[in-house]
PDB file of C-alpha atoms in Angstrom:
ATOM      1  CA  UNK A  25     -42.805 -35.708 -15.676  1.00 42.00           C
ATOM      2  CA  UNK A  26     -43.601 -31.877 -16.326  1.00 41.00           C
ATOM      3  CA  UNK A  27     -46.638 -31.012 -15.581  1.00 42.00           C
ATOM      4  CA  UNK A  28     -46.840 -27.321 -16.963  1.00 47.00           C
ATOM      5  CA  UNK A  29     -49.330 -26.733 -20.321  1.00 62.00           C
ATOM      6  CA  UNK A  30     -45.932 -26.283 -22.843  1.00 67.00           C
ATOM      7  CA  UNK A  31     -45.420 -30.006 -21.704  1.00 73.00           C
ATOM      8  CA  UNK A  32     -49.421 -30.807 -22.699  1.00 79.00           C
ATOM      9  CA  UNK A  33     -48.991 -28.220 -25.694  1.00 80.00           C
ATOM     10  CA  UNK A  34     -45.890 -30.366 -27.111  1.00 83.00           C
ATOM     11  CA  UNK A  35     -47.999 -33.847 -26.260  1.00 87.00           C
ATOM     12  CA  UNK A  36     -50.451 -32.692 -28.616  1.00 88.00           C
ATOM     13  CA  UNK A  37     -48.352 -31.535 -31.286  1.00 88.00           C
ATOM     14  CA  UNK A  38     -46.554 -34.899 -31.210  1.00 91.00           C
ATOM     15  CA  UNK A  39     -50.014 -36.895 -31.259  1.00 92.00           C
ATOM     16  CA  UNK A  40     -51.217 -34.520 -34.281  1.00 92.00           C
ATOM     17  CA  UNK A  41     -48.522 -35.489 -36.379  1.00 93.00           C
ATOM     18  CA  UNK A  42     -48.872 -38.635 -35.844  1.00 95.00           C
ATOM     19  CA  UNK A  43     -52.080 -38.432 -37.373  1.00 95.00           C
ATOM     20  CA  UNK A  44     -50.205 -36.131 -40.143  1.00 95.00           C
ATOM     21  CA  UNK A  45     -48.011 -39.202 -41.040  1.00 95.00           C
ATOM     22  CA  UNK A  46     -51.225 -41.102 -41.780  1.00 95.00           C
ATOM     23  CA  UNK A  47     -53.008 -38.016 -43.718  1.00 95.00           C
ATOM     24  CA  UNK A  48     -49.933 -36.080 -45.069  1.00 95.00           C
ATOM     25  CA  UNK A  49     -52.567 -33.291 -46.137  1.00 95.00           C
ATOM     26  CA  UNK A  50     -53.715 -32.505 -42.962  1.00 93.00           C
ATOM     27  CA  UNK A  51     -51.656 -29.042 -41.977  1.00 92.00           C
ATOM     28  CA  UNK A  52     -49.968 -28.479 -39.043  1.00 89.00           C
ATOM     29  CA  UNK A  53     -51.532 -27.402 -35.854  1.00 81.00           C
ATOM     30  CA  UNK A  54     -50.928 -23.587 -35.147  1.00 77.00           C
ATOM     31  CA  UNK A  55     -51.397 -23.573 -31.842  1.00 76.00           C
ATOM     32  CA  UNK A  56     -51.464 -26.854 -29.705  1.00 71.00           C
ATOM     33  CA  UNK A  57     -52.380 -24.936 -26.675  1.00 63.00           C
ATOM     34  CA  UNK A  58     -55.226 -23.405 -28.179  1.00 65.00           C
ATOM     35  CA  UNK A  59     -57.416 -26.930 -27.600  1.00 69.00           C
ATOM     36  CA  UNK A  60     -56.641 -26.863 -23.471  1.00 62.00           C
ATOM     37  CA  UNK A  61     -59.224 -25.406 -21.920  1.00 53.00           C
ATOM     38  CA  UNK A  62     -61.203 -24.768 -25.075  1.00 50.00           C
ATOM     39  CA  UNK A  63     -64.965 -25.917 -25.002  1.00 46.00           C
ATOM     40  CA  UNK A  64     -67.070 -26.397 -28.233  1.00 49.00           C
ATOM     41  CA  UNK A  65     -70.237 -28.245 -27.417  1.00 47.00           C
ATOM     42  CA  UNK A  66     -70.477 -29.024 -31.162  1.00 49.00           C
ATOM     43  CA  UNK A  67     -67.324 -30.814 -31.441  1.00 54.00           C
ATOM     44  CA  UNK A  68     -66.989 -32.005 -27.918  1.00 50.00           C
ATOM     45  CA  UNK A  69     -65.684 -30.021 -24.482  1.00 49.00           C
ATOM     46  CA  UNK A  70     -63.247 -32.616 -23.408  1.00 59.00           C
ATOM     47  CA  UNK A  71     -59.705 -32.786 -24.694  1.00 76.00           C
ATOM     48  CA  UNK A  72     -58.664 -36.058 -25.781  1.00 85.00           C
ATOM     49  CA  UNK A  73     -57.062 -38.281 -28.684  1.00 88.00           C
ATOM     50  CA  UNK A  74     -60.379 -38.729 -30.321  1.00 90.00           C
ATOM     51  CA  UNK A  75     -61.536 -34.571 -30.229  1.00 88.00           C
ATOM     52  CA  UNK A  76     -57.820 -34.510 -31.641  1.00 90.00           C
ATOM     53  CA  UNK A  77     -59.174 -36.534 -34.675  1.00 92.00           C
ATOM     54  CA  UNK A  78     -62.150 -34.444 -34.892  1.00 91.00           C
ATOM     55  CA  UNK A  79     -60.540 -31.188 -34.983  1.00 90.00           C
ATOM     56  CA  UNK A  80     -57.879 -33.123 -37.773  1.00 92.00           C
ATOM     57  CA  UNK A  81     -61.241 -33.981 -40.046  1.00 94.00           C
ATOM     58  CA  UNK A  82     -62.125 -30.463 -40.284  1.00 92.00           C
ATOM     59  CA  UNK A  83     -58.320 -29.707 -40.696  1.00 92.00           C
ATOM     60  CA  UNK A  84     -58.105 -32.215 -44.214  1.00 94.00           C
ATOM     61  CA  UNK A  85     -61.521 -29.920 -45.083  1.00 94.00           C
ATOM     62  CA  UNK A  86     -60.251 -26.947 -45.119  1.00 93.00           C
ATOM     63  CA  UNK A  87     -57.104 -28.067 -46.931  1.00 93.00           C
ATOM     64  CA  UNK A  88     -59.205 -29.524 -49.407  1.00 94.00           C
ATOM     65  CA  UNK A  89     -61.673 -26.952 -49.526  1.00 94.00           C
ATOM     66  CA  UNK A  90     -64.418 -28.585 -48.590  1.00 94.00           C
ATOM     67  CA  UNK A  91     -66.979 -26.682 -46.074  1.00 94.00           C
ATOM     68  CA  UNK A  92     -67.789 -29.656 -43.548  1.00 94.00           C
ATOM     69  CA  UNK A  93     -70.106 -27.503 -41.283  1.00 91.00           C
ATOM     70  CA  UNK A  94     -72.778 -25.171 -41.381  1.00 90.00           C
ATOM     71  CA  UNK A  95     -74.802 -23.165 -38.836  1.00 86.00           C
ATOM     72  CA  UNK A  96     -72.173 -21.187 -37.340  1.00 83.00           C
ATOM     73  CA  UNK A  97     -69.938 -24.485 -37.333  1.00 81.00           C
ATOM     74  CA  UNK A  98     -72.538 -26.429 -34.863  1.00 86.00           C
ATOM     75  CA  UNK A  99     -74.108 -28.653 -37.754  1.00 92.00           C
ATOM     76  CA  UNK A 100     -71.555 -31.326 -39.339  1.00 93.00           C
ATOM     77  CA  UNK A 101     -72.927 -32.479 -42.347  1.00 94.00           C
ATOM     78  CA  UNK A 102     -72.245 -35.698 -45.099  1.00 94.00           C
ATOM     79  CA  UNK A 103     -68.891 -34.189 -46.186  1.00 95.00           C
ATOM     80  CA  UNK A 104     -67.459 -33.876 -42.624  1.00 95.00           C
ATOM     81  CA  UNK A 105     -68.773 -37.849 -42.442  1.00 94.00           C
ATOM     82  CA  UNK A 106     -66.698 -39.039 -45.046  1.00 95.00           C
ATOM     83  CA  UNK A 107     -63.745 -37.342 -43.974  1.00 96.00           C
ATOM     84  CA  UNK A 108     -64.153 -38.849 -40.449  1.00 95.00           C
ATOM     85  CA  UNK A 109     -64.385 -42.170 -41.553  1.00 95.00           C
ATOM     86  CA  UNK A 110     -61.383 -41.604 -44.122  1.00 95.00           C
ATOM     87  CA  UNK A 111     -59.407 -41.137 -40.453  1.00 95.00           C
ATOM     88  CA  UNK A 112     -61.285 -44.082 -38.446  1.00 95.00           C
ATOM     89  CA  UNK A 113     -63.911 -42.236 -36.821  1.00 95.00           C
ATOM     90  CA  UNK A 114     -67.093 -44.350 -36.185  1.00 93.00           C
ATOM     91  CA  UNK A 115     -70.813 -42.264 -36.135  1.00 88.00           C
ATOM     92  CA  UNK A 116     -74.139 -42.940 -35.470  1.00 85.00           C
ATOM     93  CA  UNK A 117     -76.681 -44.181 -38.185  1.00 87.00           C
ATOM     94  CA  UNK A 118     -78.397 -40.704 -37.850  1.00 89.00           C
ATOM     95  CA  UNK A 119     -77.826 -36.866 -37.520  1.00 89.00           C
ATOM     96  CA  UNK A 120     -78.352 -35.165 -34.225  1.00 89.00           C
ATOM     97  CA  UNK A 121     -80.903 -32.565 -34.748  1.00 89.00           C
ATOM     98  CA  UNK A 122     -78.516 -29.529 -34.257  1.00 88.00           C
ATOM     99  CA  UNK A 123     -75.005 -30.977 -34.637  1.00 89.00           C
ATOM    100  CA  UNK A 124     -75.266 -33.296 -37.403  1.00 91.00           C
ATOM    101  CA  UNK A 125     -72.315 -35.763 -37.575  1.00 90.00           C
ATOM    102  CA  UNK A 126     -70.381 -34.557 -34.543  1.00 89.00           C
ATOM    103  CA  UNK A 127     -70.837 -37.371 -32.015  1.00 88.00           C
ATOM    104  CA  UNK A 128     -68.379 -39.509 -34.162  1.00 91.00           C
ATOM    105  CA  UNK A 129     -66.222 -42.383 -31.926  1.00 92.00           C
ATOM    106  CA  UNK A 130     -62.550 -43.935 -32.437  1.00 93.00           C
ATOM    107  CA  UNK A 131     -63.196 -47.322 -34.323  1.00 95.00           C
ATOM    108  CA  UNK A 132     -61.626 -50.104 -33.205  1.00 95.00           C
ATOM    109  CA  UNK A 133     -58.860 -49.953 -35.815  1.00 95.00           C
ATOM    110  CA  UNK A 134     -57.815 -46.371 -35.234  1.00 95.00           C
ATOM    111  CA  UNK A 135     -57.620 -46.937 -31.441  1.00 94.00           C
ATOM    112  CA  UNK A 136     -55.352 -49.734 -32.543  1.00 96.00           C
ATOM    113  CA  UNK A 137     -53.010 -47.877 -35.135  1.00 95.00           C
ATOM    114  CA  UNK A 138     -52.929 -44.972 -32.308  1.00 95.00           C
ATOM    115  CA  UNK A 139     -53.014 -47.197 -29.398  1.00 95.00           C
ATOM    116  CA  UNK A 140     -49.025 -45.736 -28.233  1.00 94.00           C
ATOM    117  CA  UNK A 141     -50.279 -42.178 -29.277  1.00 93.00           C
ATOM    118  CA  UNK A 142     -53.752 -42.353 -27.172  1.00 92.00           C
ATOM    119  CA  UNK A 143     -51.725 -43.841 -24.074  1.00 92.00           C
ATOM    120  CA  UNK A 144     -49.074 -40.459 -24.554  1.00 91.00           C
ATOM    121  CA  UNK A 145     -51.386 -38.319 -24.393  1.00 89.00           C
ATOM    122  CA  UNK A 146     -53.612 -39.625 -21.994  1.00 88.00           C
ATOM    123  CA  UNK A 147     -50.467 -39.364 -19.270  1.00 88.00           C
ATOM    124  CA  UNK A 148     -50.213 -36.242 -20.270  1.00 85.00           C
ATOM    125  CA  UNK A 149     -53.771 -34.844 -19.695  1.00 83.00           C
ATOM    126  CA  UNK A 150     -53.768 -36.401 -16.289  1.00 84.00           C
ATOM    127  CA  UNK A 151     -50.971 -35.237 -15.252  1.00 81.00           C
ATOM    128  CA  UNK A 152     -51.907 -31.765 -16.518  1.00 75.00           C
ATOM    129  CA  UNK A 153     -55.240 -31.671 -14.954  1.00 75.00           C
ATOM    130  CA  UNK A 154     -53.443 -32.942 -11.527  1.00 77.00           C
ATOM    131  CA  UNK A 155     -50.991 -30.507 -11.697  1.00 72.00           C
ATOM    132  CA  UNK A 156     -54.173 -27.293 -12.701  1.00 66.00           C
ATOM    133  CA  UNK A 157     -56.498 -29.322  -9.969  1.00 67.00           C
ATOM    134  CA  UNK A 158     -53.676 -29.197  -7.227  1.00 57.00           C
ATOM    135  CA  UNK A 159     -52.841 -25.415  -7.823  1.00 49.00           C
ATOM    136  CA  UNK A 160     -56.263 -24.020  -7.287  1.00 48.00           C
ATOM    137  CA  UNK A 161     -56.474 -26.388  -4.003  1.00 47.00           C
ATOM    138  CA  UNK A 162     -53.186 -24.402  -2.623  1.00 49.00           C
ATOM    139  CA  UNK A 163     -54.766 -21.153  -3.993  1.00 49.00           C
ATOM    140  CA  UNK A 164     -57.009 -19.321  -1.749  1.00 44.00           C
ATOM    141  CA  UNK A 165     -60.080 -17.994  -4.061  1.00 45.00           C
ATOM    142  CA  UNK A 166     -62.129 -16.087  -1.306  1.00 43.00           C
ATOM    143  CA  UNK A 167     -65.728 -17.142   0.190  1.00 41.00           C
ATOM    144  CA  UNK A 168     -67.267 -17.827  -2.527  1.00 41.00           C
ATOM    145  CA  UNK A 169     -65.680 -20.420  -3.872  1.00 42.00           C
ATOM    146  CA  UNK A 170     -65.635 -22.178  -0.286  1.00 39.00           C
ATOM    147  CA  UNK A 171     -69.280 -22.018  -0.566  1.00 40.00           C
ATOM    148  CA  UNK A 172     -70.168 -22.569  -4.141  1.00 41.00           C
ATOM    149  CA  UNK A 173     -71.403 -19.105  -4.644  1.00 40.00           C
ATOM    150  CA  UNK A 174     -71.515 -18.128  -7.831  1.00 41.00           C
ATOM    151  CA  UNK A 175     -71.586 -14.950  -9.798  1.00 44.00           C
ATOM    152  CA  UNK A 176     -67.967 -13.662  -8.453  1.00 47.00           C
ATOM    153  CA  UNK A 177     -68.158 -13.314  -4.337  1.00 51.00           C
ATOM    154  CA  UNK A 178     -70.363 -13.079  -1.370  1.00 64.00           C
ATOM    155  CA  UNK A 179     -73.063 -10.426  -1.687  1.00 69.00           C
ATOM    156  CA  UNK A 180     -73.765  -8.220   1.469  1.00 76.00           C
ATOM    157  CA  UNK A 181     -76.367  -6.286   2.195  1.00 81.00           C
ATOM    158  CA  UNK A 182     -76.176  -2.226   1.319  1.00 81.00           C
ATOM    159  CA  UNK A 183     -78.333   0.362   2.221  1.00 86.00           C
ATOM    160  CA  UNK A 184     -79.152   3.666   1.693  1.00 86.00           C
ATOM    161  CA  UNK A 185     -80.184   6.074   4.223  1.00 86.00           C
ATOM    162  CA  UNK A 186     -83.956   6.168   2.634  1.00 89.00           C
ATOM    163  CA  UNK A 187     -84.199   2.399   4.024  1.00 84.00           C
ATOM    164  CA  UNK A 188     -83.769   0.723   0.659  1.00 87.00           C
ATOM    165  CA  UNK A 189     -81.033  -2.228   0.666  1.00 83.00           C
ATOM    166  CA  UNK A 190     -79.331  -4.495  -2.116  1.00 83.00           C
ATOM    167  CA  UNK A 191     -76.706  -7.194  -2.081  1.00 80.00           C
ATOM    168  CA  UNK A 192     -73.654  -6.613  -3.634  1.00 76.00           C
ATOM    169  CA  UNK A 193     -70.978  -8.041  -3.903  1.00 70.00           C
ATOM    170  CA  UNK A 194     -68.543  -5.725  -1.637  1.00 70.00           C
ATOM    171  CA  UNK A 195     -65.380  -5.043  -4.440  1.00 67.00           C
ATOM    172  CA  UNK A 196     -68.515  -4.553  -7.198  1.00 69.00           C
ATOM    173  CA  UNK A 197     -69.446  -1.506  -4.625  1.00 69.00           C
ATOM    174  CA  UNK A 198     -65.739  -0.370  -3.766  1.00 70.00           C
ATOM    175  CA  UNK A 199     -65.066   0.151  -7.728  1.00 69.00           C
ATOM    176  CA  UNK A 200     -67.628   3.189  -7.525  1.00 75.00           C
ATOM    177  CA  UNK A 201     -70.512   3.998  -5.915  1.00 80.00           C
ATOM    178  CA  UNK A 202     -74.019   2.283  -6.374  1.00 84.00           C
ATOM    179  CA  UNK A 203     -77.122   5.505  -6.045  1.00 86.00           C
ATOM    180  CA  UNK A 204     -80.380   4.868  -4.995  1.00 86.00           C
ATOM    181  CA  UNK A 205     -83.197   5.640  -7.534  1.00 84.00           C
ATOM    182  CA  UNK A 206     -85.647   6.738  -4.909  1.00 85.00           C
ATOM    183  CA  UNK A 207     -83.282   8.931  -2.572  1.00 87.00           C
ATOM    184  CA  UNK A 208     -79.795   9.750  -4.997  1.00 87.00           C
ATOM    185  CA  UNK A 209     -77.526   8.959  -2.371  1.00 88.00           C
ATOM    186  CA  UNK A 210     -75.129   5.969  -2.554  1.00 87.00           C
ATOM    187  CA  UNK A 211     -75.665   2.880  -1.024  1.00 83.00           C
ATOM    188  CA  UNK A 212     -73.327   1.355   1.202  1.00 83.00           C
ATOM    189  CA  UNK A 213     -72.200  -1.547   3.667  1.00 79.00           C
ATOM    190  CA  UNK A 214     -73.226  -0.767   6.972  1.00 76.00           C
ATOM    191  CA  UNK A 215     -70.805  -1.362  10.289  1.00 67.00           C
ATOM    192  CA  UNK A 216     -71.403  -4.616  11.696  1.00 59.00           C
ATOM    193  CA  UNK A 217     -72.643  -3.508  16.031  1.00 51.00           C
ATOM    194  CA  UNK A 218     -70.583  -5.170  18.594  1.00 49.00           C
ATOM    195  CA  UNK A 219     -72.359  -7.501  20.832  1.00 50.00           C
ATOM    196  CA  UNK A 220     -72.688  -6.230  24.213  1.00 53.00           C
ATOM    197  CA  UNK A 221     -71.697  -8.866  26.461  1.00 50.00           C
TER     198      UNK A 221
END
C-alpha cells in the first residue's frame, strides 16, 4: 500500500462521499488534503472518520445556509447540534464554555453504517503517519532536534568586543549582522582555543 499523502488525500475523498451518499446535500470536498496536517482546536486536531463528520456538519450548513458557529468559528451552537445528530454524531448534555457543541462523538449506529469506511481510512492514516514518522527518522534535522531544543537550533554564545554576549542561534547571525547597543559593533561567535596538551 502507498503511503504518499495523494494516497491519504484520495482515502478521504472516498470516505466523504460516502457520507455524501447518506446526505446528498452535503458538497463535495475541495481539497481532501487540506484536513492532513491541519489543526483546529475547536473542531478537533486529529484527523479521523469522526472530525470527517464534523467538518461534513458544517459542510450541510453552509449548503443550507445556516451559520452553525460563531466567535471566529470556535463556538458551535444549537444549529450545528441538530445537524450533527441528523449525521449520527453523539454530544454532551452541555456546552463547553468556549466551543459550544464541538466535542460531539460517533454514535453507535453511525460507527455501524460506516464501520467499512472508518476501517479504510484508519489503514490509511497509519500507514501515512508511518510512512511521515519514518522519513523524518532517516532525515537529519541538526542539534536541535537531537536535543529537543526548541525555537529553530542551538544558540551559541556571541560577543562583542565591549564584553557584552548573547546566544544566537549561529545561521540567525550569518543572515546579517547582530550590533551591540552599548558599543555599535557587531557581535559575533568567537574561535573555540585549542587545548594545549
Amino acid at each position: 500500500m502507498s503511503t504518499t499523502p495523494p494516497v491519504l488525500a484520495a482515502e478521504l475523498a472516498q470516505a466523504w462521499a460516502d457520507i455524501q451518499r447518506h446526505h446528498p446535500e452535503l458538497p463535495d470536498l475541495a481539497a481532501p488534503e487540506s484536513l492532513i496536517g491541519e489543526s483546529s482546536s475547536a473542531c478537533g486536531a486529529e484527523l479521523s472518520f469522526e472530525r470527517l463528520l464534523h467538518e461534513a456538519v458544517h459542510g450541510i450548513a453552509a449548503a443550507r445556509g445556516v451559520r452553525d458557529t460563531s466567535r471566529a468559528g470556535r463556538y458551535h451552537n444549537r444549529r450545528f447540534l441538530a445537524i450533527a445528530e441528523e449525521l449520527g454524531l453523539d454530544h454532551p448534555e452541555e456546552p463547553h464554555p468556549s466551543s459550544g457543541f464541538s466535542l460531539v462523538t460517533l454514535s453507535p449506529e453511525a460507527r455501524k453504517r460506516y464501520r467499512t469506511t472508518i476501517d479504510r481510512l484508519q489503514r490509511a492514516l497509519k500507514a501515512h503517519t508511518v510512512a511521515t514518522t519514518a522519513e523524518t527518522s532517516r532525515t537529519f534535522r541538526g542539534p536541535a532536534a537531537r536535543h529537543g531544543s526548541s525555537g529553530g537550533g542551538v544558540r551559541v554564545k556571541a560577543v562583542c568586543d565591549c564584553g557584552r554576549n548573547v546566544r544566537v542561534v549561529p545561521s540567525v547571525l550569518a543572515q546579517a549582522p547582530i550590533v551591540c547597543g552599548g558599543c555599535g559593533k557587531p557581535f559575533r561567535i568567537p574561535e573555540p582555543v585549542a587545548a594545549v596538551g
